[in-house]
Short mmCIF file of C-alpha atoms in Angstrom, two decimals:
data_model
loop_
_atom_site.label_atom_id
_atom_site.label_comp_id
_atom_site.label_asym_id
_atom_site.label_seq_id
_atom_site.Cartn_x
_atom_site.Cartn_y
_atom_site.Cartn_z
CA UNK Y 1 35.00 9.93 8.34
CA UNK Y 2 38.33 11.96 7.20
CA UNK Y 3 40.89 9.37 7.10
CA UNK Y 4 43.01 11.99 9.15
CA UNK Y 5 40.62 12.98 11.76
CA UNK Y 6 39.72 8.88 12.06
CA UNK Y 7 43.66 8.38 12.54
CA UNK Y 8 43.88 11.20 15.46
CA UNK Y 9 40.82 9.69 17.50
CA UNK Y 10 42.37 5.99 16.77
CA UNK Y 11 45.85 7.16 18.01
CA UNK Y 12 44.57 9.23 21.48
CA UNK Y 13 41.87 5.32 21.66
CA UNK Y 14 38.54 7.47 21.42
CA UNK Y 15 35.70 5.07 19.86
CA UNK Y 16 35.01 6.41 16.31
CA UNK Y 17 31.66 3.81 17.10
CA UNK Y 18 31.35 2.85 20.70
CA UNK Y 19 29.98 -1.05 21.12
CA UNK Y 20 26.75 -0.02 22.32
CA UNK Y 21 26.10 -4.19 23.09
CA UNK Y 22 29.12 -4.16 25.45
CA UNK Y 23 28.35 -0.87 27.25
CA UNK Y 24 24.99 -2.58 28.11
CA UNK Y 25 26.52 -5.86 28.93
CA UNK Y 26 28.90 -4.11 31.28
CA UNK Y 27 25.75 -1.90 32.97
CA UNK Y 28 23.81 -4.97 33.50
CA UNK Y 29 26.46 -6.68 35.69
CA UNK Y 30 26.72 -3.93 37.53
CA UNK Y 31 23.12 -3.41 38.05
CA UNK Y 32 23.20 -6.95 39.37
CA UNK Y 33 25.85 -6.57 41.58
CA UNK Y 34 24.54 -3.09 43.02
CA UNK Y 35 21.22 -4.80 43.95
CA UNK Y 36 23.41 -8.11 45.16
CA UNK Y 37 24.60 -5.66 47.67
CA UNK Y 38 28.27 -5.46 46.31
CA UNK Y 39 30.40 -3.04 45.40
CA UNK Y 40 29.14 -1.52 41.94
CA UNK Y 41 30.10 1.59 39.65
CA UNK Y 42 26.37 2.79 39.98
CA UNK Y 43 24.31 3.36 43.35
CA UNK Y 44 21.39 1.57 43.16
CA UNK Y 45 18.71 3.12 45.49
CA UNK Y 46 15.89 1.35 46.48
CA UNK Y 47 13.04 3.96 46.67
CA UNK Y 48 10.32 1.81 48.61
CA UNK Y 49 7.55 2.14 45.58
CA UNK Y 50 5.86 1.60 42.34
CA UNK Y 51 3.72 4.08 40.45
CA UNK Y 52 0.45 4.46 42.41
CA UNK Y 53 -2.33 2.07 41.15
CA UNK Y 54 -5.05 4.69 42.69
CA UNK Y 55 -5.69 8.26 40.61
CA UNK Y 56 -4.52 11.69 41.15
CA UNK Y 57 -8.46 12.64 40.83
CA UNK Y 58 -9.53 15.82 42.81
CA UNK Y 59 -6.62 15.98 44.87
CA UNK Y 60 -4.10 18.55 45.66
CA UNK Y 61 -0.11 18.38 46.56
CA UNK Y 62 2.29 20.97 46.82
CA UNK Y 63 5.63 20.24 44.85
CA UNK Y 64 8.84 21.52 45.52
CA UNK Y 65 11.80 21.06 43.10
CA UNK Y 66 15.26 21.90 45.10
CA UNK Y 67 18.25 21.12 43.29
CA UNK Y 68 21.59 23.29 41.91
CA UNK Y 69 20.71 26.70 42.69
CA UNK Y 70 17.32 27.30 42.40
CA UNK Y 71 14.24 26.47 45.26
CA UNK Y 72 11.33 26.02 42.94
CA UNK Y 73 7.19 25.52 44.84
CA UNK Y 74 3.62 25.30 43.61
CA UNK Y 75 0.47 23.49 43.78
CA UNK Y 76 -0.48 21.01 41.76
CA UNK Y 77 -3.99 20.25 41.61
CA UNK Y 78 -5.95 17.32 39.30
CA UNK Y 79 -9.24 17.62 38.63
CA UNK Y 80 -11.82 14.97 38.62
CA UNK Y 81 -10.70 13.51 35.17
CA UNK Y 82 -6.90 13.50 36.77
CA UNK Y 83 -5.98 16.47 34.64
CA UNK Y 84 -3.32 18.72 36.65
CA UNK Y 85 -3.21 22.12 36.94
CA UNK Y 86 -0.11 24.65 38.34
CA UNK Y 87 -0.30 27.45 40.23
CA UNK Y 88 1.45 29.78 43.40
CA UNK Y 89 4.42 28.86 41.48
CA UNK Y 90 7.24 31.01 42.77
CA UNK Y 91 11.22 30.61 42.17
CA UNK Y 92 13.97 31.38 44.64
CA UNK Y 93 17.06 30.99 45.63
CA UNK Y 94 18.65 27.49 47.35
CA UNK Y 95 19.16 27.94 50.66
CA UNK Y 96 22.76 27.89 52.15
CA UNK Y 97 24.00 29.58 49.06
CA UNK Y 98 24.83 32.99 50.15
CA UNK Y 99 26.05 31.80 53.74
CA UNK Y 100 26.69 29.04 55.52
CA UNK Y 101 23.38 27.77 57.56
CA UNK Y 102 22.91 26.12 60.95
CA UNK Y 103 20.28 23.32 60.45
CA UNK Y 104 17.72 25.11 62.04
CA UNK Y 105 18.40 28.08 59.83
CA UNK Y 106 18.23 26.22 56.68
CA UNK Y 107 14.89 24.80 57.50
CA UNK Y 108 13.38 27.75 58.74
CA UNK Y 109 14.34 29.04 55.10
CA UNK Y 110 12.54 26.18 53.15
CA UNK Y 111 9.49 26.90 55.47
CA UNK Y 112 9.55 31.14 54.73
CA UNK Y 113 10.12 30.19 50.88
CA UNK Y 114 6.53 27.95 51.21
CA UNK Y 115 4.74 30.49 53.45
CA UNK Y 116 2.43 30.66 49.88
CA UNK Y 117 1.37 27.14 50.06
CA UNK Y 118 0.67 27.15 53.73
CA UNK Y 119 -2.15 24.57 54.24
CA UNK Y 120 -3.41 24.47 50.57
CA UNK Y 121 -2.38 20.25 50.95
CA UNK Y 122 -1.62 17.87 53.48
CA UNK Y 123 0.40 16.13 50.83
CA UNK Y 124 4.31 17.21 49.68
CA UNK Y 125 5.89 15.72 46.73
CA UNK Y 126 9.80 17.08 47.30
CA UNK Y 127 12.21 16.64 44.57
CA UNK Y 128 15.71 17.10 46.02
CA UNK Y 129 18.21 16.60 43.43
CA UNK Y 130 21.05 15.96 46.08
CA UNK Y 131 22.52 12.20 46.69
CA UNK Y 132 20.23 10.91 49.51
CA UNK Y 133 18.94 7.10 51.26
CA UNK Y 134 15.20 6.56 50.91
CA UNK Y 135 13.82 5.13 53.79
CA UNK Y 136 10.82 2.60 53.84
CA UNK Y 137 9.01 5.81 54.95
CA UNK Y 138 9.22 7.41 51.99
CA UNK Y 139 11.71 9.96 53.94
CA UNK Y 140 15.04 10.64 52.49
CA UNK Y 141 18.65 10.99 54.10
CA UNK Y 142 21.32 13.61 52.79
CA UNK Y 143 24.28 11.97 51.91
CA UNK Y 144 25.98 14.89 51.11
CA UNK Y 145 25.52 18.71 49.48
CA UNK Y 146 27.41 19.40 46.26
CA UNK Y 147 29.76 22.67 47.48
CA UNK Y 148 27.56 25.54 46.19
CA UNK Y 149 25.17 24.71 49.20
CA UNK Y 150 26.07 25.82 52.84
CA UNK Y 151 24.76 24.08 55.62
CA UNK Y 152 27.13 21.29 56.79
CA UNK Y 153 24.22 20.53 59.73
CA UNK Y 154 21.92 18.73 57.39
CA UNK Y 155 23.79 16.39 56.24
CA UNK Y 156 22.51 12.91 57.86
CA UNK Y 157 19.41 14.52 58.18
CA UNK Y 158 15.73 13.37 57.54
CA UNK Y 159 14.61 15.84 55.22
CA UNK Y 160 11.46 15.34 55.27
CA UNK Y 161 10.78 15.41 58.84
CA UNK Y 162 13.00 17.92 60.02
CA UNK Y 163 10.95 20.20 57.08
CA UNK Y 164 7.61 18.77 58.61
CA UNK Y 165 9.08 20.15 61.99
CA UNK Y 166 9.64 23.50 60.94
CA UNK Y 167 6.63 24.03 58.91
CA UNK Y 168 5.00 23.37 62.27
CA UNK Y 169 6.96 25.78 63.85
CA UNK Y 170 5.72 28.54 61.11
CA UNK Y 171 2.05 27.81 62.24
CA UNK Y 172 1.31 24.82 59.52
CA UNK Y 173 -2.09 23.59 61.03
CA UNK Y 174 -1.94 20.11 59.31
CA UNK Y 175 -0.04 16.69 59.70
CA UNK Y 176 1.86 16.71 56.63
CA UNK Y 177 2.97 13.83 54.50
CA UNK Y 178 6.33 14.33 52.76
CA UNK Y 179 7.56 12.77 49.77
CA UNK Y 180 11.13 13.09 48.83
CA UNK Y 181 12.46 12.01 45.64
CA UNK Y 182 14.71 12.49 42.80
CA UNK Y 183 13.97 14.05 39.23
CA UNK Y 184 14.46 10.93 38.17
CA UNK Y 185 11.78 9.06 39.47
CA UNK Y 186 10.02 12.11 39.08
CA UNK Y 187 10.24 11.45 35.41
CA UNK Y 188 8.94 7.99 35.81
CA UNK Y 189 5.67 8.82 37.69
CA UNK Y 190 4.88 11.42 34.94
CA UNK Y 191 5.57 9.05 32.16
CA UNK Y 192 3.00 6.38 33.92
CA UNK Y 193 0.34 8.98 35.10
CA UNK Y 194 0.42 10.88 31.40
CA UNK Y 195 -0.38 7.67 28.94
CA UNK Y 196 -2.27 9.17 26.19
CA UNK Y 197 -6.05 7.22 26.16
CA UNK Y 198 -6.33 3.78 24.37
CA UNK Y 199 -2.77 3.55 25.23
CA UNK Y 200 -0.56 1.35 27.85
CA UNK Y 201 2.76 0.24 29.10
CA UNK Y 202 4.30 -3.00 30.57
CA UNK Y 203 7.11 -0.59 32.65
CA UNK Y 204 8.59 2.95 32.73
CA UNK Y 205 11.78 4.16 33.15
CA UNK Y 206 13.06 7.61 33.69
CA UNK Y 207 16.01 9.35 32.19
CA UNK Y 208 17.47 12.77 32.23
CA UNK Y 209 20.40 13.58 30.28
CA UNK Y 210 20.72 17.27 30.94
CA UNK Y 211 23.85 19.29 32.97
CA UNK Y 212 24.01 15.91 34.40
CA UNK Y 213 22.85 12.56 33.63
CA UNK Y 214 20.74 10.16 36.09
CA UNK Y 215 18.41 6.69 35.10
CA UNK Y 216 15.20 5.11 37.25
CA UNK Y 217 13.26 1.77 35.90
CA UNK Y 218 10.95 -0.43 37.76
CA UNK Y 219 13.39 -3.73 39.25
CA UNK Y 220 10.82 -6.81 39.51
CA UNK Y 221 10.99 -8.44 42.53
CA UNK Y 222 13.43 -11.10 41.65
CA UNK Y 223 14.85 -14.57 43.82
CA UNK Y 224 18.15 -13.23 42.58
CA UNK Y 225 17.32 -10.51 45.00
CA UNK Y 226 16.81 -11.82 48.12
CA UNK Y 227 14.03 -9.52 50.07
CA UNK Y 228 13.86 -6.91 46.98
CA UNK Y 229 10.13 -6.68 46.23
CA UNK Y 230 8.91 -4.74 43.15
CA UNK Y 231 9.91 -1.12 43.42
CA UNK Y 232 11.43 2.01 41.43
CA UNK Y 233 15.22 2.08 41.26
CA UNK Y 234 17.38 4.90 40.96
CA UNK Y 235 20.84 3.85 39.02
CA UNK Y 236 22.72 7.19 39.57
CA UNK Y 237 24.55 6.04 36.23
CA UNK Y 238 26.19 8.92 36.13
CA UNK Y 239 28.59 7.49 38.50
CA UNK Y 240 29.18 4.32 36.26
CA UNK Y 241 32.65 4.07 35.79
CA UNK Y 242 33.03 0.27 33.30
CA UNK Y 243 34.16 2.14 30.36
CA UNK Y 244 36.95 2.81 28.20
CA UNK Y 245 38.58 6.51 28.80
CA UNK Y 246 40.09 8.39 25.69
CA UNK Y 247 43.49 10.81 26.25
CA UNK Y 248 40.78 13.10 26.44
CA UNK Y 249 38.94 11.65 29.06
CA UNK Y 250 41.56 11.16 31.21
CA UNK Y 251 43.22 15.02 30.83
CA UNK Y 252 39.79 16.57 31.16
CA UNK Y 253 38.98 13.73 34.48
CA UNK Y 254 42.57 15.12 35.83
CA UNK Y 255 41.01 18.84 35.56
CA UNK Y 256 37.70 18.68 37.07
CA UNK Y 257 36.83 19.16 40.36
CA UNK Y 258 35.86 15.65 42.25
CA UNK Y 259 38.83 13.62 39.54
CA UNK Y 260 38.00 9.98 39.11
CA UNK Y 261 34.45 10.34 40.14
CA UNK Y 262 31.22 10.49 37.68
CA UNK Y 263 32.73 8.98 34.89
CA UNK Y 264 29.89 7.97 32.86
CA UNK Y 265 28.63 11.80 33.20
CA UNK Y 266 31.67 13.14 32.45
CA UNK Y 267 31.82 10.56 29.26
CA UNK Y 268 27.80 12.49 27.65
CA UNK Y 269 26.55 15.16 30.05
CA UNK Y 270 25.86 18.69 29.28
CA UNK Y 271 28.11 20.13 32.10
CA UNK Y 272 31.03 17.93 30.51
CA UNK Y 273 31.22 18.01 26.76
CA UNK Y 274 31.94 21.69 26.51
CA UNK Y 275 35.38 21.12 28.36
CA UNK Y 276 35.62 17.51 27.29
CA UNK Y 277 35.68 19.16 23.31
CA UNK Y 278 37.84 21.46 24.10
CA UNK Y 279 40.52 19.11 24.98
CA UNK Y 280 39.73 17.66 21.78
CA UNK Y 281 40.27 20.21 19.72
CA UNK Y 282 43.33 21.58 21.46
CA UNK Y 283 45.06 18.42 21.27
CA UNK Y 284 43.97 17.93 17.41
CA UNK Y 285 45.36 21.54 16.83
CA UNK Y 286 48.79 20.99 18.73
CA UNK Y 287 48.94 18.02 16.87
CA UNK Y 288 49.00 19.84 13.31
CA UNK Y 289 45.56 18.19 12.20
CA UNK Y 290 44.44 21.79 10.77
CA UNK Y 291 46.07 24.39 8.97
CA UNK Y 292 48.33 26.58 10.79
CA UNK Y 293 47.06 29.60 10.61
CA UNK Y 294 43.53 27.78 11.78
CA UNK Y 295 45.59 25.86 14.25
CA UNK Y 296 47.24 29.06 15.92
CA UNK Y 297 43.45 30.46 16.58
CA UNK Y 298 42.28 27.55 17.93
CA UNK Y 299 45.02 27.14 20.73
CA UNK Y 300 43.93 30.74 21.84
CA UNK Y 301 40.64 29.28 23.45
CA UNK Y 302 40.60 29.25 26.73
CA UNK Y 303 37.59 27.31 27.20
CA UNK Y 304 35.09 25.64 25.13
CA UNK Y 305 30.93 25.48 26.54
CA UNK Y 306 28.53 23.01 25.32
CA UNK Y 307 26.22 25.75 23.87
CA UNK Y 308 29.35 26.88 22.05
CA UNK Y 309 30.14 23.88 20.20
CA UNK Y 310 27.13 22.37 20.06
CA UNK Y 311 26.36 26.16 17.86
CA UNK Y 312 29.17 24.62 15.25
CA UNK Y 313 27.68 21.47 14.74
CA UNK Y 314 23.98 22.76 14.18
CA UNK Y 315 25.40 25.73 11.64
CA UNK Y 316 29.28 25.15 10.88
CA UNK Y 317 29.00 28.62 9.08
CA UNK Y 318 27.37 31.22 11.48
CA UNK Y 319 30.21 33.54 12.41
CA UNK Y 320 28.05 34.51 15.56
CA UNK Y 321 28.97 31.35 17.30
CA UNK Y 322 33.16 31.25 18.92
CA UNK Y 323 34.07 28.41 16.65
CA UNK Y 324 32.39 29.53 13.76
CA UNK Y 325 33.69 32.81 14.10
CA UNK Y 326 37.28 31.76 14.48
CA UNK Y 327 36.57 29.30 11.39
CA UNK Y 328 35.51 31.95 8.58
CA UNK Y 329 38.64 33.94 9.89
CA UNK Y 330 41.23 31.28 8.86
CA UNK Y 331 39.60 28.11 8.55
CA UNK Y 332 40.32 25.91 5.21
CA UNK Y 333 37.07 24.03 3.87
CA UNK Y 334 39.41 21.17 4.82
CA UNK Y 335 39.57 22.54 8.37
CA UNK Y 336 35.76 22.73 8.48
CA UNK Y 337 35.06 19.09 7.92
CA UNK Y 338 37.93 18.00 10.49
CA UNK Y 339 36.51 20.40 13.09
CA UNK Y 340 32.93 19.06 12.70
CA UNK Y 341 33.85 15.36 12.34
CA UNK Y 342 35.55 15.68 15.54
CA UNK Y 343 33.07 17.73 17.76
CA UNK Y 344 30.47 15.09 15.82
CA UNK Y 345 32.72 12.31 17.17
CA UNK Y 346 31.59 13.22 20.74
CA UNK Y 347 28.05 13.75 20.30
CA UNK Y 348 27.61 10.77 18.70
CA UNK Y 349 29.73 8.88 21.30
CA UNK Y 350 27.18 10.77 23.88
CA UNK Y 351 23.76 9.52 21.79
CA UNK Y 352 25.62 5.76 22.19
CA UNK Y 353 26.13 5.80 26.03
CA UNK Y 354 22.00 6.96 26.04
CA UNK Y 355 20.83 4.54 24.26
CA UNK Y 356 23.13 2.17 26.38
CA UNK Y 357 21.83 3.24 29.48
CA UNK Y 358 18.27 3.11 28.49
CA UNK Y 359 18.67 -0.39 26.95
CA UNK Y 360 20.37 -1.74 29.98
CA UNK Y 361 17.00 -0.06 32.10
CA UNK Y 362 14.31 -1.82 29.55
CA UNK Y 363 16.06 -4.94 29.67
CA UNK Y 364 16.63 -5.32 33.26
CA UNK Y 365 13.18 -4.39 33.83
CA UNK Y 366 12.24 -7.63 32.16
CA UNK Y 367 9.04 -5.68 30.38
CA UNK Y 368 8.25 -5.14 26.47
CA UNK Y 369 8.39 -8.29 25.36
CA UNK Y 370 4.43 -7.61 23.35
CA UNK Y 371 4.44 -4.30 20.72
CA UNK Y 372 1.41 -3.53 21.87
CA UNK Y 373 2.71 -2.98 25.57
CA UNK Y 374 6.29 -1.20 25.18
CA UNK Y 375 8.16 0.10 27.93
CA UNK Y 376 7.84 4.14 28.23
CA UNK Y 377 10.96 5.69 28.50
CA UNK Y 378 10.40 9.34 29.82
CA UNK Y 379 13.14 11.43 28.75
CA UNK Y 380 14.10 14.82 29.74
CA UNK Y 381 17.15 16.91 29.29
CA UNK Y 382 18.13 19.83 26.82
CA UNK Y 383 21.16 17.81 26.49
CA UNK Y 384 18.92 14.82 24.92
CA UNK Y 385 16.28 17.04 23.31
CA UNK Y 386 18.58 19.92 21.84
CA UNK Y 387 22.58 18.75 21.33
CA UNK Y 388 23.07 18.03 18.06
CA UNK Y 389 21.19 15.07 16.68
CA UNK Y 390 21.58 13.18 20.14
CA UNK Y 391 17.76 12.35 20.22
CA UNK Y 392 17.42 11.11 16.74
CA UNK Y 393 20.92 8.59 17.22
CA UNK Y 394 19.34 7.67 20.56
CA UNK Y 395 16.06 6.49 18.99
CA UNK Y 396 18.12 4.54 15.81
CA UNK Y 397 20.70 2.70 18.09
CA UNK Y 398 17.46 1.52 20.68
CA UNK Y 399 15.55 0.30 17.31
CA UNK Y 400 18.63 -1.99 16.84
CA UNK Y 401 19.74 -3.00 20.53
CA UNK Y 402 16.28 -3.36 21.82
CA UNK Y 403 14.14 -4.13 18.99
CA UNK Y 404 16.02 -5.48 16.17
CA UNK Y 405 18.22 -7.86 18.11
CA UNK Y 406 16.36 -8.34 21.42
CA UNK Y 407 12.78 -8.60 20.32
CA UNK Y 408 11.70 -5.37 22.75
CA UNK Y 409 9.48 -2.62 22.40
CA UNK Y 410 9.59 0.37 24.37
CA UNK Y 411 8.66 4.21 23.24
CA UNK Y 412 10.42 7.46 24.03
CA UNK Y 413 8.10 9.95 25.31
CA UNK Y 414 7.98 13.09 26.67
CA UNK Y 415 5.43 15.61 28.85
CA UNK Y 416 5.82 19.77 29.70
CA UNK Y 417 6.43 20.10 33.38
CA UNK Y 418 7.56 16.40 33.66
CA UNK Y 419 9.39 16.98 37.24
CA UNK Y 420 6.34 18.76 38.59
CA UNK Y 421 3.87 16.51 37.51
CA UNK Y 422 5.77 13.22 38.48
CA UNK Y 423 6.64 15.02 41.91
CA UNK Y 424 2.58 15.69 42.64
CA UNK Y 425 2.27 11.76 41.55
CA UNK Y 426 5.27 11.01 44.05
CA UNK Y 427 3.81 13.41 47.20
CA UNK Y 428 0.57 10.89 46.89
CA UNK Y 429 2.07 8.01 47.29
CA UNK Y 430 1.64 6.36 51.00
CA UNK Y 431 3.93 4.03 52.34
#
């Protein structure tokens, strides 16, 4: 790295090369003391379950994916060799975006949005990306809606059966059995229903490193644990807050909208390292660590986006992208290196945290221990697939951690229509 650039990070105490080993040492204490019941960074939500030992053969299950803005339904239907098929798959809109909805209202809207599916299963696999209890039942309770959503009513409320009650109430002839459960877990139940033939794992965990960033593995039950049998666990390590802040960090954290919450996420997900780089680069510009004439363009940004400077890093030189644009205007070849090293700085500080989270996940799991049976680690995310050489750090740094120094195996995998599939998987499971 430019001794300059190295000298700038050092000086505003952003890792040049995060510890990856004490990231995980930190997660794993608080792992343990979220399932000891005590206060931890991360939430550590029981979900009641374990990927289903029975097959999805000839069976049908309507999925719905509800999360952000968008109110995504089909059917999912596996054939007698438990390959799935999609169809009736329709997008709308959340409800409660455009108004504010009474509870009855904003069920009465999930029902009219599934008026398609009406009776085509008795079975409903609901992923609701919102922060929500699972109950024993397989039900889950809203916690809370982020603020683009409307409907201060459901909040506290049973999803599942207050949905079951109005899909009643829009002539549903059939009992239904809900599901609810997060893209996470999701991920998990399509990484353990999709093993290629001839092949097996000894655990799965699910990751998702997209606009956000969220972690499931399989907890064994454990006497450390009193009463916690074997069962999925959802981390919500985006909220995991154990780690060292840059200047960076903490102007960007003073900036957003819920400051001193989600610090982990703010540290490596997609909705964060747009803004996070920008403060970067403004600083390092104020600072006179470019040219002036470079310098002066740079402090005319408003704004940076992840697509934006993620665009630099993957072609430094294409004038269609802002920063490359603004570089071949006025930028030095000096300026070019110190402007990559520096967005490069946080990517790679990103790929670290990953692998951190999914080494803490594999090891806590107690599984992989045999290279034949490796843990499958499901990951999904344009963030982990598409940012700048994120996926191929992640995979290095867990050859090192996990194998290397630990003696475990585990395998990064992926599957189209991951949420869908592992949401079908999740609507059969009974409790």
């Amino acid at each position: 790295m430019n001794t300059a650039v190295a000298a700038f990070l050092g000086k505003h105490n952003f890792p040049v090369h995060q510890d990856i080993n004490s990231v995980i040492d930190a997660l794993l204490f608080d792992m343990h003391e979220g399932l000891s019941g005590r206060p931890a960074g991360e939430d550590m939500i029981r979900t009641f379950c374990t990927p289903p030992s029975k097959t999805a053969a000839n069976e049908s299950v309507i999925v719905i994916d509800a999360g952000g803005t968008n109110f995504r339904s089909c059917l999912v239907t596996f054939d007698a060799n438990c390959n799935p098929s999609i169809e009736f798959m329709e997008k709308t809109k959340m409800p409660g975006i455009e108004r504010e909805l009474s509870r009855k209202e904003f069920f009465n809207q999930f029902a009219e949005n599934l008026e398609h599916l009406k009776d085509k299963s008795t079975n409903i696999g609901f992923c609701f990306s919102y922060p929500m209890t699972i109950t024993e039942d397989g039900d889950g309770v809203l916690i809370g809606f982020s603020k683009e959503i409307k409907a201060p009513e459901v909040v506290g409320c049973h999803i599942g059966k207050e949905l079951a009650k109005a899909l009643a109430e829009h002539g549903w002839k059939n009992k239904m059995h809900i599901s609810l459960l997060n893209d996470t877990v999701a991920a998990l139940l399509a990484g353990a229903a999709t093993a290629a033939n001839g092949k097996r794992y000894s655990s799965y965990v699910g990751f998702i490193l997209g606009t956000g960033m969220n972690s499931a593995y399989i907890q064994p039950e454990d006497p450390a644990y009193k009463g916690l049998k074997e069962q999925i666990i959802v981390c919500e390590s985006g909220k995991f807050n154990a780690v060292s802040c840059s200047d960076f960090d903490i102007a960007y954290d003073k900036k957003s909208v819920k400051p001193g919450s989600g610090i982990m996420e703010k540290h490596c997900s997609g909705a964060y390292l747009g803004p996070l780089s920008f403060e970067v680069i403004h600083t390092a510009a104020a600072e006179g660590l470019f040219s002036k004439k470079f310098a002066d363009s740079l402090l005319q940004l408003e704004g940076l986006t992840q697509i934006e400077m993620d665009s630099f890093l993957h072609a430094p030189y294409n004038t269609s992208s802002v920063l490359g644009a603004k570089a071949a205007e006025s930028a030095t070849e000096e300026d070019y290196v110190r402007l990559f090293e520096l967005l490069d700085a946080v990517v790679e500080r990103t790929a670290r945290m990953a692998a951190a989270l999914l080494s803490a996940a594999v090891i806590k799991s107690g599984k992989g221990k045999s290279p034949n049976l490796p843990v499958c680690l499901l990951c999904d995310g344009t963030s982990f697939y598409k940012t700048y050489k994120v996926h191929s750090r992640v995979e290095a740094y867990l050859e090192d951690v996990l194998v290397r120094q630990r003696g475990l195996y585990y395998e990064v995998v992926s599957c189209d229509n991951d949420i869908t599939l592992g949401s079908a998987i999740g609507g059969l499971i009974k409790k």
